[in-house]
Amino acid sequence: MSSRAFITGVSGLELSATEREFIRGMRPWGFILFKRNVETPGQVSALVEELRRCLGDADAPVLIDQEGGRVARLGPPHWPVYPPGAVFGALYDLEPALGLQAARLSSRLIAADLIDLGITVDCLPLADVPVAGADAVIGNRAYGTEPGKVAAIARAVTWGLEHGGVLPVLKHIPGHGRATADSHFRLPTVDTSKEELERTDFAAFQPLADLPMAMTAHVVFSALDPAQPATTSATIIRQVIRGVIGFQGLLMSDDVSMNALAGSITERTRAIVNAGCDMVLHCNGKLDEMRDMARETPELTGEALGRAERALASRKQPQPFDRQAARAELEALMDRVGTA
């Protein structure tokens, strides 16, 4: 049975009757979890199972933002704390092999946590390249300020996720690092020249263009499209994301309910679809918004369907893994940062 081209959040620890009705009627492609959906391992596993059962698809993708650092939907007392991306960058500066190994270990451990719960997609890695004076929304989530280093660490993070059976989502394409505002609250505008963007921001994403999925940035790049953020800009999606960067995987929006986007949820959804995003993401679990978004989202067909199918088909079975040994090695590497 076909699905619509959207990913939805839900409101709480279990599904309400109206959410079940919405899922059965509107048939999202996948789901995304947040802290409001998380209490214990048993509860999360049951919610994931219920989401898939309600949709009638045992393989429906379930996503989460589990980066480490301050962006972690799973945490103590049931799940470990993982380092933010900047720690891998600091280790990389000591010795590149150390930074890459720490990134692989951390994401492989995260993948093991997720697979235990039935979660199969992590919104990670980041390839954002921050600059001085940018908003702290990226901050220490970033791996560094040099595109080659950022791409190398992002590739190592991808390796850990994929070997753990979890699909990566590259974000925030074509770059959120220069933004001087948090797009959760208002729309950032970047006035950097096209040439400089290609040399820095876009260059970090180019070596990762083969990843199966990516999430857009709610950021205006005035040199490319002064009127629309990347998420709703057909120009940026066609010329930069699909063109300069060369990304050919499944392209999903960042959250349609974020304040960076203008207009009603209906208007925002229409703009995202018309710009060329394959998938609309809605996160806040507000059912009225979810209904408005879903009504404006088309059936998943054509090239978008093909990209979605290829993304899911690329997911590997988890490889053999000694979790205890990996955790000990990661902790030893973290100690190197503390004593540097």
Coordinates of C-alpha atoms in Angstrom, one line a residue:
M1 CA 0.0 0.0 0.0
S2 CA 1.3 3.5 -0.9
S3 CA 2.3 6.1 1.6
R4 CA 2.3 9.9 1.7
A5 CA 5.5 11.8 1.5
F6 CA 5.8 12.9 5.1
I7 CA 7.4 11.9 8.4
T8 CA 5.4 12.7 11.5
G9 CA 6.0 13.0 15.3
V10 CA 3.4 11.9 17.8
S11 CA 2.4 13.6 21.1
G12 CA 3.3 11.3 23.9
L13 CA 4.5 8.0 25.3
E14 CA 1.8 6.0 23.5
L15 CA -0.6 6.6 20.7
S16 CA -4.0 8.2 21.3
A17 CA -7.1 6.9 19.5
T18 CA -7.1 10.0 17.2
E19 CA -3.4 9.5 16.3
R20 CA -4.1 5.9 15.4
E21 CA -6.9 7.1 13.1
F22 CA -4.6 9.7 11.6
I23 CA -1.8 7.2 10.9
R24 CA -4.2 4.6 9.3
G25 CA -5.9 7.3 7.2
M26 CA -3.0 9.4 6.1
R27 CA -0.3 6.7 5.9
P28 CA 3.0 8.6 6.7
W29 CA 6.2 7.1 5.3
G30 CA 7.8 7.2 8.7
F31 CA 7.9 8.6 12.2
I32 CA 10.2 10.6 14.4
L33 CA 10.6 10.4 18.2
F34 CA 11.5 13.2 20.7
K35 CA 12.1 13.3 24.4
R36 CA 8.3 13.6 25.0
N37 CA 8.0 10.1 23.5
V38 CA 10.7 8.6 25.7
E39 CA 10.5 7.2 29.3
T40 CA 12.0 3.7 29.5
P41 CA 13.5 1.2 27.0
G42 CA 10.4 -1.0 27.3
Q43 CA 8.0 1.9 26.7
V44 CA 10.0 3.2 23.7
S45 CA 10.2 -0.3 22.1
A46 CA 6.4 -0.7 22.6
L47 CA 5.7 2.7 21.0
V48 CA 7.9 1.9 18.0
E49 CA 6.1 -1.4 17.6
E50 CA 2.7 0.2 17.9
L51 CA 3.6 2.9 15.3
R52 CA 4.6 0.2 12.8
R53 CA 1.6 -2.0 13.6
C54 CA -0.8 0.9 13.2
L55 CA 0.7 1.6 9.8
G56 CA 0.7 -2.0 8.9
D57 CA 4.4 -1.9 7.9
A58 CA 6.9 -3.8 10.0
D59 CA 9.8 -2.0 8.2
A60 CA 8.5 1.6 8.4
P61 CA 11.4 3.9 9.2
V62 CA 11.5 5.3 12.7
L63 CA 13.8 8.3 13.2
I64 CA 15.4 10.1 16.1
D65 CA 17.9 12.9 16.7
Q66 CA 20.6 11.2 18.8
E67 CA 23.8 13.1 18.1
G68 CA 25.4 13.1 21.5
G69 CA 26.0 16.3 23.6
R70 CA 23.0 18.5 24.0
V71 CA 21.0 17.0 21.1
A72 CA 20.1 13.6 22.5
R73 CA 16.6 12.3 22.9
L74 CA 17.8 9.3 24.9
G75 CA 19.7 9.9 28.0
P76 CA 20.3 8.9 31.6
P77 CA 19.3 6.9 33.6
H78 CA 18.5 4.4 30.8
W79 CA 20.9 5.4 28.1
P80 CA 24.5 6.6 28.2
V81 CA 25.7 10.2 27.5
Y82 CA 27.8 10.6 24.3
P83 CA 30.2 13.4 23.4
P84 CA 29.2 16.3 21.2
G85 CA 30.8 16.5 17.7
A86 CA 33.4 19.1 18.7
V87 CA 35.1 16.5 20.9
F88 CA 35.9 14.4 17.8
G89 CA 37.3 17.5 16.2
A90 CA 39.5 18.2 19.2
L91 CA 40.9 14.6 19.0
Y92 CA 41.3 15.0 15.3
D93 CA 43.5 18.0 15.9
L94 CA 45.7 15.9 18.2
E95 CA 45.9 13.1 15.7
P96 CA 43.4 12.5 12.9
A97 CA 43.2 8.8 13.5
L98 CA 42.1 9.4 17.1
G99 CA 39.2 11.7 16.1
L100 CA 38.0 9.4 13.4
Q101 CA 38.1 6.4 15.7
A102 CA 36.2 8.2 18.4
A103 CA 33.6 9.2 15.9
R104 CA 33.2 5.7 14.7
L105 CA 33.0 4.2 18.2
S106 CA 30.5 6.8 19.4
S107 CA 28.1 6.4 16.5
R108 CA 28.4 2.6 16.6
L109 CA 27.4 2.6 20.2
I110 CA 24.5 5.0 19.5
A111 CA 23.4 2.6 16.7
A112 CA 23.4 -0.3 19.2
D113 CA 21.2 1.7 21.6
L114 CA 18.8 2.6 18.8
I115 CA 18.5 -0.9 17.3
D116 CA 17.7 -2.3 20.7
L117 CA 14.6 -0.1 20.6
G118 CA 13.7 -0.8 16.9
I119 CA 14.8 2.7 15.8
T120 CA 16.4 2.4 12.4
V121 CA 17.3 6.0 11.3
D122 CA 19.4 8.6 13.1
C123 CA 19.5 12.3 12.1
L124 CA 23.2 12.3 12.0
P125 CA 25.9 13.2 10.8
L126 CA 26.2 17.0 10.6
A127 CA 28.4 18.6 7.9
D128 CA 27.7 22.2 9.0
V129 CA 30.8 24.4 9.1
P130 CA 30.4 27.1 11.8
V131 CA 32.0 30.5 11.6
A132 CA 32.8 33.2 14.2
G133 CA 29.7 35.1 15.2
A134 CA 27.3 32.4 14.1
D135 CA 24.4 31.5 16.3
A136 CA 25.1 28.8 18.9
V137 CA 22.4 26.5 17.6
I138 CA 25.2 24.5 15.8
G139 CA 28.0 25.4 18.2
N140 CA 29.8 22.3 19.6
R141 CA 27.6 20.0 17.6
A142 CA 30.0 20.7 14.6
Y143 CA 33.1 18.6 14.0
G144 CA 35.2 21.6 13.1
T145 CA 35.6 24.7 10.9
E146 CA 37.6 23.2 8.0
P147 CA 35.5 21.4 5.3
G148 CA 37.8 18.5 4.8
K149 CA 38.0 17.7 8.5
V150 CA 34.3 18.0 8.9
A151 CA 33.6 15.7 6.0
A152 CA 36.1 13.1 7.2
I153 CA 34.6 13.0 10.7
A154 CA 31.1 12.9 9.3
R155 CA 32.1 9.9 7.2
A156 CA 33.4 8.1 10.3
V157 CA 30.1 8.8 12.1
T158 CA 28.3 7.4 9.1
W159 CA 30.4 4.3 9.2
G160 CA 29.5 3.6 12.8
L161 CA 25.8 4.1 12.2
E162 CA 25.7 1.9 9.1
H163 CA 27.7 -0.9 10.7
G164 CA 25.2 -0.8 13.5
G165 CA 22.2 -1.2 11.2
V166 CA 21.1 2.4 11.3
L167 CA 20.5 4.7 8.4
P168 CA 22.2 8.1 8.6
V169 CA 20.5 11.4 7.7
L170 CA 23.0 14.1 6.6
K171 CA 22.2 17.6 7.9
H172 CA 21.7 20.5 7.5
I173 CA 22.2 20.6 3.7
P174 CA 23.5 22.9 2.1
G175 CA 24.8 24.3 5.5
H176 CA 23.6 25.8 8.7
G177 CA 27.0 26.8 10.1
R178 CA 26.9 30.5 9.1
A179 CA 23.4 31.2 10.4
T180 CA 23.2 34.1 12.8
A181 CA 19.8 32.9 14.2
D182 CA 18.3 29.7 15.4
S183 CA 15.9 28.6 12.8
H184 CA 13.7 27.0 15.4
F185 CA 12.7 30.6 16.3
R186 CA 13.4 32.9 13.3
L187 CA 14.7 32.8 9.7
P188 CA 18.5 33.2 9.4
T189 CA 19.9 35.0 6.3
V190 CA 23.5 34.3 5.1
D191 CA 24.9 37.0 2.8
T192 CA 28.1 35.2 1.9
S193 CA 29.1 35.0 -1.7
K194 CA 28.4 32.0 -3.8
E195 CA 32.1 31.4 -4.4
E196 CA 32.9 31.4 -0.7
L197 CA 29.9 29.1 0.1
E198 CA 31.2 26.7 -2.5
R199 CA 34.7 26.8 -1.0
T200 CA 33.6 26.1 2.5
D201 CA 30.0 25.2 3.4
F202 CA 29.1 23.3 0.3
A203 CA 32.6 21.7 0.1
A204 CA 31.9 19.8 3.4
F205 CA 28.8 18.2 2.0
Q206 CA 30.2 17.2 -1.4
P207 CA 32.2 14.1 -0.2
L208 CA 29.1 12.9 1.5
A209 CA 26.8 13.2 -1.5
D210 CA 26.4 9.4 -1.6
L211 CA 24.6 9.2 1.8
P212 CA 21.0 7.8 1.5
M213 CA 19.1 10.7 3.2
A214 CA 19.6 14.4 3.9
M215 CA 17.8 17.1 5.8
T216 CA 17.5 20.7 4.5
A217 CA 18.5 23.9 6.3
H218 CA 15.9 26.6 7.0
V219 CA 18.4 29.2 5.9
V220 CA 18.3 32.0 3.3
F221 CA 21.4 32.2 1.1
S222 CA 20.9 35.7 -0.4
A223 CA 23.5 35.2 -3.1
L224 CA 21.5 32.2 -4.5
D225 CA 17.9 32.9 -3.6
P226 CA 17.2 36.1 -1.6
A227 CA 13.5 35.3 -1.1
Q228 CA 13.4 31.7 0.1
P229 CA 15.3 29.5 2.6
A230 CA 16.9 26.4 1.1
T231 CA 14.0 24.2 2.3
T232 CA 11.5 26.0 0.0
S233 CA 13.9 27.2 -2.7
A234 CA 13.6 25.3 -6.0
T235 CA 16.7 27.1 -7.1
I236 CA 18.9 25.9 -4.2
I237 CA 17.6 22.4 -4.3
R238 CA 18.1 22.1 -8.0
Q239 CA 21.3 24.1 -8.5
V240 CA 23.1 23.5 -5.2
I241 CA 21.9 20.4 -3.4
R242 CA 21.3 18.3 -6.5
G243 CA 23.8 20.3 -8.6
V244 CA 27.0 21.7 -6.9
I245 CA 26.9 19.2 -4.0
G246 CA 25.6 16.4 -6.1
F247 CA 23.3 14.8 -3.5
Q248 CA 21.0 12.3 -5.2
G249 CA 19.5 10.6 -2.1
L250 CA 16.2 11.2 -0.3
L251 CA 15.8 14.9 0.6
M252 CA 13.7 15.6 3.6
S253 CA 12.8 19.0 5.0
D254 CA 13.8 20.2 8.4
D255 CA 10.7 20.5 10.7
V256 CA 7.9 22.3 8.8
S257 CA 6.6 23.7 12.2
M258 CA 9.8 25.7 12.9
N259 CA 9.3 29.5 13.1
A260 CA 11.9 30.1 10.4
L261 CA 9.2 29.2 7.8
A262 CA 6.5 31.7 7.0
G263 CA 2.8 31.1 6.4
S264 CA 0.4 28.5 7.6
I265 CA 1.4 24.8 7.9
T266 CA -0.6 24.2 4.7
E267 CA 1.3 27.0 2.9
R268 CA 4.6 25.8 4.2
T269 CA 4.0 22.2 3.2
R270 CA 3.0 23.2 -0.3
A271 CA 6.1 25.3 -0.6
I272 CA 8.4 22.5 0.6
V273 CA 6.8 20.0 -1.9
N274 CA 6.9 22.5 -4.8
A275 CA 10.5 23.3 -4.2
G276 CA 11.6 19.7 -4.7
C277 CA 11.9 18.1 -1.3
D278 CA 11.0 14.4 -1.4
M279 CA 9.7 14.3 2.2
V280 CA 8.0 16.8 4.6
L281 CA 9.0 16.5 8.3
H282 CA 6.5 17.5 11.0
C283 CA 7.8 17.2 14.5
N284 CA 5.7 18.8 17.3
G285 CA 2.9 16.2 17.6
K286 CA 0.1 18.7 17.3
L287 CA -2.7 16.8 15.5
D288 CA -4.4 19.7 13.9
E289 CA -1.1 20.7 12.2
M290 CA -0.4 17.1 11.3
R291 CA -3.7 16.9 9.5
D292 CA -3.1 20.2 7.6
M293 CA 0.4 19.1 6.6
A294 CA -0.7 15.6 5.5
R295 CA -3.6 16.9 3.3
E296 CA -1.0 18.9 1.4
T297 CA 1.5 16.1 1.0
P298 CA 1.3 14.0 -2.1
E299 CA 1.5 10.3 -2.5
L300 CA 5.1 9.1 -2.6
T301 CA 5.6 8.3 -6.3
G302 CA 8.1 8.7 -9.1
E303 CA 11.7 9.7 -8.4
A304 CA 10.9 10.5 -4.7
L305 CA 9.6 7.0 -4.3
G306 CA 12.7 5.5 -6.0
R307 CA 15.0 7.5 -3.7
A308 CA 13.0 6.4 -0.6
E309 CA 13.1 2.8 -1.7
R310 CA 16.9 3.0 -2.3
A311 CA 17.5 4.6 1.0
L312 CA 15.7 1.8 2.9
A313 CA 17.3 -0.9 0.8
S314 CA 20.7 0.4 1.8
R315 CA 20.3 -0.3 5.4
K316 CA 22.7 -3.1 6.6
Q317 CA 22.3 -5.7 9.2
P318 CA 24.2 -4.9 12.4
Q319 CA 27.7 -6.2 12.3
P320 CA 29.3 -8.2 15.2
F321 CA 30.2 -5.8 18.0
D322 CA 31.7 -5.8 21.5
R323 CA 29.8 -3.0 23.2
Q324 CA 31.7 -3.1 26.4
A325 CA 35.1 -3.0 24.7
A326 CA 33.9 -0.2 22.4
R327 CA 32.7 1.9 25.4
A328 CA 36.0 1.4 27.2
E329 CA 38.0 2.5 24.1
L330 CA 35.8 5.6 23.6
E331 CA 36.2 6.6 27.3
A332 CA 40.0 6.3 26.9
L333 CA 39.9 8.5 23.9
M334 CA 37.8 11.0 25.7
D335 CA 40.4 11.1 28.5
R336 CA 42.9 12.1 25.8
V337 CA 40.9 15.3 25.2
G338 CA 40.7 16.1 28.9
T339 CA 44.5 15.9 29.3
A340 CA 45.5 17.6 26.1

